[in-house]
Every structure is written in structure tokens, then in C-alpha cells.
PDB file of C-alpha atoms in Angstrom:
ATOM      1  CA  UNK A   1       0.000   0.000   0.000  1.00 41.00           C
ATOM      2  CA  UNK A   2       1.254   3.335  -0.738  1.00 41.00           C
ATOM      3  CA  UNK A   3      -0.005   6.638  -0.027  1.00 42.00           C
ATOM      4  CA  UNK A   4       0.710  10.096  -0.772  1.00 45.00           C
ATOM      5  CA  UNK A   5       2.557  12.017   1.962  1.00 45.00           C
ATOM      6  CA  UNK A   6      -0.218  14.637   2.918  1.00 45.00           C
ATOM      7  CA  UNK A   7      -2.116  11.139   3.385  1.00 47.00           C
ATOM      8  CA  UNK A   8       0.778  10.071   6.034  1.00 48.00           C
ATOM      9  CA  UNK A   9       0.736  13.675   7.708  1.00 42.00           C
ATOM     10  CA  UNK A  10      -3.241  12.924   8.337  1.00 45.00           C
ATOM     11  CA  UNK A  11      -2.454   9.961   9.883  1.00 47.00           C
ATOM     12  CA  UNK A  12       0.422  11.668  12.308  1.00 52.00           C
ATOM     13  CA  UNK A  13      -1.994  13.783  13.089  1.00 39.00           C
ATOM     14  CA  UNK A  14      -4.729  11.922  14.201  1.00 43.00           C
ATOM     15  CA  UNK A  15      -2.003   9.646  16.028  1.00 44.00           C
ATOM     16  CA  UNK A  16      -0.972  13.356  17.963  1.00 39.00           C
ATOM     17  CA  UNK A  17      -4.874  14.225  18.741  1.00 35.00           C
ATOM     18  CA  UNK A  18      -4.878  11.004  20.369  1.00 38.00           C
ATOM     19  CA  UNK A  19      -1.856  10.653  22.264  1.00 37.00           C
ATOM     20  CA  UNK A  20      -3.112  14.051  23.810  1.00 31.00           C
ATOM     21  CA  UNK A  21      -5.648  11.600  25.380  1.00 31.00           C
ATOM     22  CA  UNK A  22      -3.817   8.918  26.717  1.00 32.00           C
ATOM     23  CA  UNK A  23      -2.686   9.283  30.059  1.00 31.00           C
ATOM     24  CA  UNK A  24       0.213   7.460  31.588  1.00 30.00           C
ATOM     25  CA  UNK A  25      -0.971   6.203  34.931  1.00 29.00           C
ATOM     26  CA  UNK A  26       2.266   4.146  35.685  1.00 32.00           C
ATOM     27  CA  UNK A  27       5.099   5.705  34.098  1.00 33.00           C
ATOM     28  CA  UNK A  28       7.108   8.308  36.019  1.00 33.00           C
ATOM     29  CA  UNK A  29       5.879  12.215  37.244  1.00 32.00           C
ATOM     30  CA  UNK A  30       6.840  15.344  35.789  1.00 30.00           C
ATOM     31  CA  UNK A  31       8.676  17.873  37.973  1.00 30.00           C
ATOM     32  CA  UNK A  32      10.902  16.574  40.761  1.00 30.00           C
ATOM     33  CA  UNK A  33      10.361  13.261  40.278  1.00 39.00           C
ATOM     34  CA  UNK A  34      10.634  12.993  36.721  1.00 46.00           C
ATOM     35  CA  UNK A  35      12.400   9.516  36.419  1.00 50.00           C
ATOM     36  CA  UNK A  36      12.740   9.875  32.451  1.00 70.00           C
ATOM     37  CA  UNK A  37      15.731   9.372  31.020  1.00 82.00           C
ATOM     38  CA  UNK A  38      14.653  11.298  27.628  1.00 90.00           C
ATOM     39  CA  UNK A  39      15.363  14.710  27.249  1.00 88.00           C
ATOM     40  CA  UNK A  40      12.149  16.140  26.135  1.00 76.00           C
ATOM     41  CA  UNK A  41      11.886  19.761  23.919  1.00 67.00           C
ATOM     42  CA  UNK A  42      11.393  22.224  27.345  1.00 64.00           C
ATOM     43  CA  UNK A  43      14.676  20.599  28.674  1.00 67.00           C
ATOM     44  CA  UNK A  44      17.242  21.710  25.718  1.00 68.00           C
ATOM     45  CA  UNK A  45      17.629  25.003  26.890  1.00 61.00           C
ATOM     46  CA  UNK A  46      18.295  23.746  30.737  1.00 57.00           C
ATOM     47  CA  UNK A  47      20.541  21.060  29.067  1.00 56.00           C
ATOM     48  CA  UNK A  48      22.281  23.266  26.708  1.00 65.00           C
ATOM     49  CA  UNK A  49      25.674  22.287  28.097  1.00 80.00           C
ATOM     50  CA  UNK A  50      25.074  18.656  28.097  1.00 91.00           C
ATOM     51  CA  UNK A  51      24.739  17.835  24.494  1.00 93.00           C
ATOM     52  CA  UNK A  52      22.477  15.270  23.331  1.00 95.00           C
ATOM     53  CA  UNK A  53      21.741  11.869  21.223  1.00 97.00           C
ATOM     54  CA  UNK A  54      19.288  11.875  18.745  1.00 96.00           C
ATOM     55  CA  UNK A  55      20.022   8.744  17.401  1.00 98.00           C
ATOM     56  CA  UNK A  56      21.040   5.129  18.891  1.00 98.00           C
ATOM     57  CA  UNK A  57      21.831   1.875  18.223  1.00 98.00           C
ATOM     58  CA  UNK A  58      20.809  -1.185  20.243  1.00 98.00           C
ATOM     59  CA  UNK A  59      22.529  -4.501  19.186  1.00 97.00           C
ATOM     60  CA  UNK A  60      21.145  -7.947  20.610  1.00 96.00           C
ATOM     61  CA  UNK A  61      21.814 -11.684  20.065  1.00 96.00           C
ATOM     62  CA  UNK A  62      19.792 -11.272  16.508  1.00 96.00           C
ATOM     63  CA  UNK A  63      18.445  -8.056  15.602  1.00 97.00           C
ATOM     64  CA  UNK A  64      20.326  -4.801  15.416  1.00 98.00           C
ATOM     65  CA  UNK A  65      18.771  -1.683  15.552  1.00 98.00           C
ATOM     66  CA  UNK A  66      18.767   1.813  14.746  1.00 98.00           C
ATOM     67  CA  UNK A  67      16.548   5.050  16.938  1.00 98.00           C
ATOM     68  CA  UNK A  68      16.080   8.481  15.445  1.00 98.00           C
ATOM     69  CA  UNK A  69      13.980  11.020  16.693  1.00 97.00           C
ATOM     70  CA  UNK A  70      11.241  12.535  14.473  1.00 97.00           C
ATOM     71  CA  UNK A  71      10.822  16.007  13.868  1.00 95.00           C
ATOM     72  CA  UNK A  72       8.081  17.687  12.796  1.00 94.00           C
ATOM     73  CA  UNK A  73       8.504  22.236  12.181  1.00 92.00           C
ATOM     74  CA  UNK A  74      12.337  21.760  13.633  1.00 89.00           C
ATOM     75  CA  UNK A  75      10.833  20.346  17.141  1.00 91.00           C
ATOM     76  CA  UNK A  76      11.483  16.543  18.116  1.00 94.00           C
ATOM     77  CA  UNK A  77       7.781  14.919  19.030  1.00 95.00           C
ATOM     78  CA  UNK A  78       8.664  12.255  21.567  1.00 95.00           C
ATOM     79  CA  UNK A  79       5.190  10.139  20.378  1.00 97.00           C
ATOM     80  CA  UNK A  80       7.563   8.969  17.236  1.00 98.00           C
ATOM     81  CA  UNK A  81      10.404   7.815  16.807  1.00 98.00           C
ATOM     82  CA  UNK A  82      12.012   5.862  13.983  1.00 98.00           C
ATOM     83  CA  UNK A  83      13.036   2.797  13.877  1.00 98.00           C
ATOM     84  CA  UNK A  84      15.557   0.741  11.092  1.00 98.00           C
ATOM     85  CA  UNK A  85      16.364  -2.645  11.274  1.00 98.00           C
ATOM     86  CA  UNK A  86      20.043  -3.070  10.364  1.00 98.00           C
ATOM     87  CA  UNK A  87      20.195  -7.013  11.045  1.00 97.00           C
ATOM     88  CA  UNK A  88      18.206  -9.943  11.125  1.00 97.00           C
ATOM     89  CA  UNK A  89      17.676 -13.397  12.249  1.00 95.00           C
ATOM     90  CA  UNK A  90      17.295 -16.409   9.735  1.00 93.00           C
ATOM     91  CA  UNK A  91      14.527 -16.973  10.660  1.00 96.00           C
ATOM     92  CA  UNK A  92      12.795 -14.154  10.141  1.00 95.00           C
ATOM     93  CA  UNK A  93      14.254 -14.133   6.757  1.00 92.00           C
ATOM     94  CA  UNK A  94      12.630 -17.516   6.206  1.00 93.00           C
ATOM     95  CA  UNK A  95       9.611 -16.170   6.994  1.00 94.00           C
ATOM     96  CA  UNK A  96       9.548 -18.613  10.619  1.00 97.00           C
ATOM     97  CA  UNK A  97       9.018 -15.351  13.252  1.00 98.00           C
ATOM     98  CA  UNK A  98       7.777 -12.164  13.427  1.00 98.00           C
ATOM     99  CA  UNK A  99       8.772  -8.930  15.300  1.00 98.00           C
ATOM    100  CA  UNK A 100       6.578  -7.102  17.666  1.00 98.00           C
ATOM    101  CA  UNK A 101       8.218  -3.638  19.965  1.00 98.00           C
ATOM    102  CA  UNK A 102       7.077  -2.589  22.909  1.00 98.00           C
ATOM    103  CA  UNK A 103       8.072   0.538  25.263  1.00 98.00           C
ATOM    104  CA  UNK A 104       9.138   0.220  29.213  1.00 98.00           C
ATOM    105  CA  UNK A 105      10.824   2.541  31.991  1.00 97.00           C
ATOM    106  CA  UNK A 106      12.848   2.090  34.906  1.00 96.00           C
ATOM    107  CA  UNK A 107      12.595   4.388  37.922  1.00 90.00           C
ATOM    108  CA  UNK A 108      15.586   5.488  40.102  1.00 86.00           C
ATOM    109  CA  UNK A 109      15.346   2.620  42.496  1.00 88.00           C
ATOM    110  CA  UNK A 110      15.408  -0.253  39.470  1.00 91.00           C
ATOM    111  CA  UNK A 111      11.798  -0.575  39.344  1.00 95.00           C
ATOM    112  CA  UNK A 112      10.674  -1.618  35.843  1.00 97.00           C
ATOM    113  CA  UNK A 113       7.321  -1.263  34.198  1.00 97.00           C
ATOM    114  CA  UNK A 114       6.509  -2.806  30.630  1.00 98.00           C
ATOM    115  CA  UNK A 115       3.700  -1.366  28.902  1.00 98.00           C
ATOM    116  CA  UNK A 116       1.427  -4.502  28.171  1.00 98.00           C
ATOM    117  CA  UNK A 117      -0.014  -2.909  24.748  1.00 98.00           C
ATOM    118  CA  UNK A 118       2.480  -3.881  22.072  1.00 98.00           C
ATOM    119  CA  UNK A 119       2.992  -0.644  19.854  1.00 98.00           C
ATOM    120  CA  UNK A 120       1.806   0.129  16.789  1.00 98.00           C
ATOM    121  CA  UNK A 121       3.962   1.088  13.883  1.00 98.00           C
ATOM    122  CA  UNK A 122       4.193   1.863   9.740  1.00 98.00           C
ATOM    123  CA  UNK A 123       6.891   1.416   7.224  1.00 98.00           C
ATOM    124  CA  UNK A 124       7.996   4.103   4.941  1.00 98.00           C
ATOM    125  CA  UNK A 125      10.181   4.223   2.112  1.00 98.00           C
ATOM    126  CA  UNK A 126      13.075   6.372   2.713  1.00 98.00           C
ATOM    127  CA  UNK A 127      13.168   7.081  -0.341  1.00 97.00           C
ATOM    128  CA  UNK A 128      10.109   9.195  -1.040  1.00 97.00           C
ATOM    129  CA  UNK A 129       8.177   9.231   2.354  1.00 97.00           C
ATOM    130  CA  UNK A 130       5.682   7.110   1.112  1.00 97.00           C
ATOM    131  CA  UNK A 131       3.673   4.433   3.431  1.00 98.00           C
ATOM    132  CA  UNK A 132       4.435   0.589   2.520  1.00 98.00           C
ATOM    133  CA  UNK A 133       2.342  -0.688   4.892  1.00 97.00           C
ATOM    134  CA  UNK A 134      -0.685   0.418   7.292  1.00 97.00           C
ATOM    135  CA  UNK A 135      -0.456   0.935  10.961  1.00 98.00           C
ATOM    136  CA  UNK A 136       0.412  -2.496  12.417  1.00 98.00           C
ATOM    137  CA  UNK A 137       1.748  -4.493  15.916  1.00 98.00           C
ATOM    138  CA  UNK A 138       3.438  -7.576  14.377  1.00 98.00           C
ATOM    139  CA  UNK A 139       5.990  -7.975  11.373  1.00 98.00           C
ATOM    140  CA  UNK A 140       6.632 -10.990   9.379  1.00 97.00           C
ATOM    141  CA  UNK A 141       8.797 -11.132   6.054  1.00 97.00           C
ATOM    142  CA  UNK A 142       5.361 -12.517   4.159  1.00 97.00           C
ATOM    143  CA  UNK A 143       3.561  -8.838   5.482  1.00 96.00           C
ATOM    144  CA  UNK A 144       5.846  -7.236   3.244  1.00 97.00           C
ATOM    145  CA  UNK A 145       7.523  -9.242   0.402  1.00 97.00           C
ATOM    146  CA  UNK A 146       5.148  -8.375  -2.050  1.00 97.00           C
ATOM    147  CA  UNK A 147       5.851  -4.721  -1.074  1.00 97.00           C
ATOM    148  CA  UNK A 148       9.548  -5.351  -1.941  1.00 98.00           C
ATOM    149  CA  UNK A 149       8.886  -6.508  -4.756  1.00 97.00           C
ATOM    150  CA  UNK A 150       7.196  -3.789  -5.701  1.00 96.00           C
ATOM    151  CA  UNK A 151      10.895  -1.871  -5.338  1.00 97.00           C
ATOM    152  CA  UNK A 152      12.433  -4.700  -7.005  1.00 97.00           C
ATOM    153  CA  UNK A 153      14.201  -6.035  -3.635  1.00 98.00           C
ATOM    154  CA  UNK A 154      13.942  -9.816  -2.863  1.00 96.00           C
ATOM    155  CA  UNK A 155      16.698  -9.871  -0.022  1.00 96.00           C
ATOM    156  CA  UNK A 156      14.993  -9.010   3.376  1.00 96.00           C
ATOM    157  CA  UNK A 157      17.995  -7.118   4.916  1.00 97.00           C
ATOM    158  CA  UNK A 158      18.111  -4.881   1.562  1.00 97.00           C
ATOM    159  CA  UNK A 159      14.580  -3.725   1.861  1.00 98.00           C
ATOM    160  CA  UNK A 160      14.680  -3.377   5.679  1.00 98.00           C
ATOM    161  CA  UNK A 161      17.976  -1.281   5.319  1.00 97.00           C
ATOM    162  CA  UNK A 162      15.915   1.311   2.679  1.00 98.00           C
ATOM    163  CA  UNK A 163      12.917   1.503   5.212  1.00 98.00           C
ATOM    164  CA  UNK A 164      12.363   3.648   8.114  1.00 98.00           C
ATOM    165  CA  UNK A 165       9.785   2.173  10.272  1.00 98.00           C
ATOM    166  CA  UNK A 166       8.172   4.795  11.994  1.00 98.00           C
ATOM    167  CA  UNK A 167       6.565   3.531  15.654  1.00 98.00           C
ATOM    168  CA  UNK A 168       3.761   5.573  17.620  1.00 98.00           C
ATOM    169  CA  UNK A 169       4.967   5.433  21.125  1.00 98.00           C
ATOM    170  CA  UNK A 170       2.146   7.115  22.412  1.00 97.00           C
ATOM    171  CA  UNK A 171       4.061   9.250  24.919  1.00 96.00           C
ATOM    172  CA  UNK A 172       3.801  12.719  24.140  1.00 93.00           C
ATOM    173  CA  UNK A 173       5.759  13.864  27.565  1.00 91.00           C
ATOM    174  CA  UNK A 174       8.724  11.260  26.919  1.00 93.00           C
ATOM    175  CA  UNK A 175       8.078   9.049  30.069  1.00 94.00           C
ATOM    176  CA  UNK A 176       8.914   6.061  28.598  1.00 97.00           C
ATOM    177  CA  UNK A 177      12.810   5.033  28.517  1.00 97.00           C
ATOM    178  CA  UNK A 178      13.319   2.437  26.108  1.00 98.00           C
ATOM    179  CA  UNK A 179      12.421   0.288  23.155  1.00 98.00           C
ATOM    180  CA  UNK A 180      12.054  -3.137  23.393  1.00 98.00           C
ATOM    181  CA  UNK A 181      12.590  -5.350  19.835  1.00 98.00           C
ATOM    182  CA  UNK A 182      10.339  -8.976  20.843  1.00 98.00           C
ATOM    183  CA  UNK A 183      11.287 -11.579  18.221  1.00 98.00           C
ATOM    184  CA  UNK A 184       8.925 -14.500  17.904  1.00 98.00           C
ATOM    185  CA  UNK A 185       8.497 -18.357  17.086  1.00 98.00           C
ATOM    186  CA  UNK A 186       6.084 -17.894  14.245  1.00 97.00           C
ATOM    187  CA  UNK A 187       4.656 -21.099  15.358  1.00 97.00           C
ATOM    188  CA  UNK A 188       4.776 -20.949  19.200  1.00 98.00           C
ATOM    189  CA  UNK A 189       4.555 -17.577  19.384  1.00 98.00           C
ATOM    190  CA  UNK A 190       7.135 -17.394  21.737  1.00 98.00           C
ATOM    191  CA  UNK A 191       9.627 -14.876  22.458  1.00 98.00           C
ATOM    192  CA  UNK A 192      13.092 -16.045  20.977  1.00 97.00           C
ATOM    193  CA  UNK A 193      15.271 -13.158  21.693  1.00 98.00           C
ATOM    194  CA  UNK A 194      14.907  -9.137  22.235  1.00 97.00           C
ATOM    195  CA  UNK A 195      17.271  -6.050  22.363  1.00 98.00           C
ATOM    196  CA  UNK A 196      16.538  -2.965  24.344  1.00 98.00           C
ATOM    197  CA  UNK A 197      17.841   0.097  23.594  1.00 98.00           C
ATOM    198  CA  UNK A 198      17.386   3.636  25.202  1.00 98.00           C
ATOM    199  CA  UNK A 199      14.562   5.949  23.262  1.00 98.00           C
ATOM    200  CA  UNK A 200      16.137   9.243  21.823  1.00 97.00           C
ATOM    201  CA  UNK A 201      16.720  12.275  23.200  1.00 95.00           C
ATOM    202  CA  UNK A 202      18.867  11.414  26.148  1.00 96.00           C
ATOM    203  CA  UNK A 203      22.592  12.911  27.082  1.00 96.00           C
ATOM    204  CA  UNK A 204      25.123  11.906  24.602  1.00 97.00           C
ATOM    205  CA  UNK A 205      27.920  11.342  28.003  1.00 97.00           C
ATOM    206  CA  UNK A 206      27.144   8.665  29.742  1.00 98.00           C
ATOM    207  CA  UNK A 207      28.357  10.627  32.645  1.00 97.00           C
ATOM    208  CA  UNK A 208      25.811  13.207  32.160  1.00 95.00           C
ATOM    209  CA  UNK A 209      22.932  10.362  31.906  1.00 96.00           C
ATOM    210  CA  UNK A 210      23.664   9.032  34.978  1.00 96.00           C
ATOM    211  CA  UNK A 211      22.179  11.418  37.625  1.00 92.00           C
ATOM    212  CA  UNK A 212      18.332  12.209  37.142  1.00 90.00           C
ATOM    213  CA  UNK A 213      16.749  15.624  37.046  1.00 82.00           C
ATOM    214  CA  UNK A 214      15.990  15.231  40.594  1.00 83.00           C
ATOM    215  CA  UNK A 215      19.972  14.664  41.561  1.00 88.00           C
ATOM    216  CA  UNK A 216      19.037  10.771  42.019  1.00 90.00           C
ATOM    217  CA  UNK A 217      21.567   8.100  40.344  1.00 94.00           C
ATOM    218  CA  UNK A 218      20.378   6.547  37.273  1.00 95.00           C
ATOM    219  CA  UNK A 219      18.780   3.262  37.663  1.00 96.00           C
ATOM    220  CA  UNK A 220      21.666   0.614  36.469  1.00 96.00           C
ATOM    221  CA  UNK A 221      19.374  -0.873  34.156  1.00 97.00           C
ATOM    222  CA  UNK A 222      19.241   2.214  32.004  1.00 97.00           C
ATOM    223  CA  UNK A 223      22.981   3.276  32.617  1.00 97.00           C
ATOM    224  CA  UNK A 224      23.995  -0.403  31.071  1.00 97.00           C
ATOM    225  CA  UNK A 225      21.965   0.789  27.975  1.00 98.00           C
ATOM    226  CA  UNK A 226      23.695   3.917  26.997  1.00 98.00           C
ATOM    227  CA  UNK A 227      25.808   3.040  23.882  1.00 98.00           C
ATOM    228  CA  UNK A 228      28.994   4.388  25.117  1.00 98.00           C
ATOM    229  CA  UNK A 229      28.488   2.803  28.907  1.00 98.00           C
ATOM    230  CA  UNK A 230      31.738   1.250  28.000  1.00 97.00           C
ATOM    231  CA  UNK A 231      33.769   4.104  27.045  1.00 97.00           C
ATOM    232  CA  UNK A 232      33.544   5.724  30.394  1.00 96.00           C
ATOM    233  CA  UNK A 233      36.982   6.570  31.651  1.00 94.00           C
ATOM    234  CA  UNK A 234      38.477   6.750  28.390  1.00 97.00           C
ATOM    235  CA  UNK A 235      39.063  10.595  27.672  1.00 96.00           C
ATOM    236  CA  UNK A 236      36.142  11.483  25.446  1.00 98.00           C
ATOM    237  CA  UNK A 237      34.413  14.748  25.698  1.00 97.00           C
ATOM    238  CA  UNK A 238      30.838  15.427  25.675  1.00 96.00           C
ATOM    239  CA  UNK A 239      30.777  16.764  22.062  1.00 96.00           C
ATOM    240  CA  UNK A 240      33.063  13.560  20.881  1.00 98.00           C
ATOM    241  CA  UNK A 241      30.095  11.346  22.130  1.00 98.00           C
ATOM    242  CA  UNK A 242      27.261  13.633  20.541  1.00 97.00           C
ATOM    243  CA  UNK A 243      29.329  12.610  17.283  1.00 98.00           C
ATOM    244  CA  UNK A 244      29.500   9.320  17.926  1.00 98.00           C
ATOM    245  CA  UNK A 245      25.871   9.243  18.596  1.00 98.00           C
ATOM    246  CA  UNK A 246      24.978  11.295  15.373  1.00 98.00           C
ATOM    247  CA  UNK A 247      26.875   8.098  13.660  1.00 98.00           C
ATOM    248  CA  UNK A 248      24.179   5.859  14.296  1.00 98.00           C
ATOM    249  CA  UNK A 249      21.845   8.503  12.230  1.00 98.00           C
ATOM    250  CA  UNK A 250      20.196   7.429   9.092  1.00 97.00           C
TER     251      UNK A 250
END
């Protein structure tokens, strides 16, 4: 399916008149106790010395991924965020799993919470910003072959590496702290594997991400996820891992 792009626009627009309704009963409390590790729009200013990632890259057993955040007049909406699938399992390529995401947030003591409504999501050419597919919660190879095709791409990983999938968090205040990538048994509809990785906009130095708003430390959980947890100690500057971050841009 393909659609113009004032046709996709509608739809983001819709998706923003109803994400204004959806509360957020569980995740974490603006003001002082703001547990979010995203850096929404009204905190740039505050944050101006601590630059920031807009882009990430979570890599797990069997699927890599890409984050970007979306934009929309120059200002990042934290409902959206895109996605791009930069490797694959087998058997998803054979058409033997699918893919669902989901979105979950840790507080300052470790406390998780995992959103039990698996998010919805739509792929878009990169090319020409046109939809491939409508809003959906699960992804198999077969829901988009023929779509492929219609590019003239058989391979899996070539198609998924041209499209931006482009997921409706529903979190318009950026409570949420990361995306989780569920692959499935096709059959058993099991979970096989998944890879987490922390939701753009959060602080590009690791250092900087791990004391809250409120002064708290960063729950360990969401430290372990920032791509450059490893490089602490080694001499980087803040500005060195905002351009390491922009790398994982697409």
C-alpha cells in the first residue's frame, strides 16, 4: 500500500490528537520526580551544556537496531520515533518469526514497568516518504515481500535497510525510557530473543545520563543501555560522544 505524503501527515496527526488523550498512569511524574531518562523539547535550553543523542543503536543476540527522533517544524515529538532494522535473524528471513516492539521505563530505584499494549507502527520508504504498509503491531517477512517486490528487492535485509519504520509510542511527555525489539516463534509464538535500547533524546555522556533531574543516580538498568556505557573513563568529551551518537543517524 502506498499513499501520498499529505495522506501520512493525516495519519500523524490523528495519532498526535490522540496521544493528547492517553494518560500514563504508571510511568514516572513530571517535575521533581521525573524519572525519564529522555530529554524532552522544554529541557534543551536547561541542558544546553550537556549535548544530546538523537540517534542510537541497540545490538542484541539477533536483531540490530537503529533510533532516530522525528521532527516535525524543527521540534522533536517524543510520540515517534524511527526505527531501522540493520540485522536480522534467519529466521525471520525464512519467513519462521515475526517482530513485535514494545516501550518500558525504569525508575531510580530499578523498578521496571513494561507497557502490556504492544505498539503500533508503519513502514515508509526512505526514499520518497511514502507508506508501505498500514499501521500495524506484528511484522513478518510474508507482510511485506510483495511490497519489496514492488521496489524490485527480494533480499529481506536490503529492503529493511531502505525503510524507516516509523513507531507511535504514544508518549507525548517522553516518560517512557526504552524500546524493546520482541522476536517471535512464528509457530509458538514465543519470544526467541529481544534487544533494548534507550529511546532518543537522552545525554550523549554517559556521565551526564547518569544522575536524574531530581539529583538521584540513574537506575543501572538504564545506565547499562547507553551506547557508550563502556567508554567511560576513556578521555572522550561530551561533544566527541554527541558525534558518535549522530553516527548511528540514518
Amino acid at each position: 500500500m502506498k499513499t501520498t505524503k499529505q495522506q501520512i501527515i493525516t495519519v500523524l496527526l490523528t495519532l498526535t490528537a490522540a496521544t493528547l488523550l492517553v494518560g500514563c498512569s504508571k510511568g514516572a511524574q513530571v517535575g521533581s520526580e521525573d524519572y525519564s531518562s529522555r530529554v524532552t523539547e522544554t529541557d534543551i535550553t536547561a541542558s544546553s551544556t550537556k549535548p544530546l543523542a538523537y540517534c542510537n543503536q541497540a545490538t542484541g543476540s539477533e536483531i540490530t537496531s537503529k533510533m532516530k527522533v522525528y521532527q516535525e517544524n524543527n521540534a522533536v515529538r517524543m510520540d515517534l520515533v524511527y526505527v531501522r532494522l540493520t540485522a536480522l535473524p534467519a529466521s525471520f528471513k525464512n519467513d519462521q518469526s515475526y517482530i513485535s516492539m514494545w516501550k518500558w521505563l525504569s525508575n531510580s530505584a530499578g523498578s521496571t514497568y513494561l507497557d502490556s499494549s504492544a505498539l503500533e507502527f508503519v513502514l515508509i520508504d526512505s526514499t520518497n516518504n511514502q507508506a508501505l504498509t498500514n499501521w500495524k503491531t506484528t511484522l513478518k517477512w510474508s507482510d511485506v515481500a510483495s511490497a519489496a517486490s514492488g521496489l524490485g528487492i527480494t533480499d529481506p535485509q536490503t529492503f529493511f535497510n531502505r525503510v524507516n519504520i516509523l513507531v507511535n509510542l504514544k508518549d507525548a511527555q517522553g516518560e517512557y525510557d526504552a524500546l524493546k525489539i520482541t522476536h517471535y516463534n512464528l509457530t509458538t509464538h514465543k519470544a526467541i530473543s529481544q534487544t533494548d535500547g534507550l529511546l532518543p533524546m537522552f545525554y550523549a555522556n554517559p556521565n551526564d545520563y547518569a544522575t536524574e533531574a531530581s539529583g538521584h543516580a540513574r537506575a543501572e538498568v538504564l545506565k547499562n543501555l547507553h551506547p557508550f556505557a563502556s567508554q567511560v573513563g576513556q578521555g572522550f568529551s561530551s561533544t566527541q560522544y554527541q558525534s558518535m551518537a549522530n553516527a548511528f543517524c540514518f
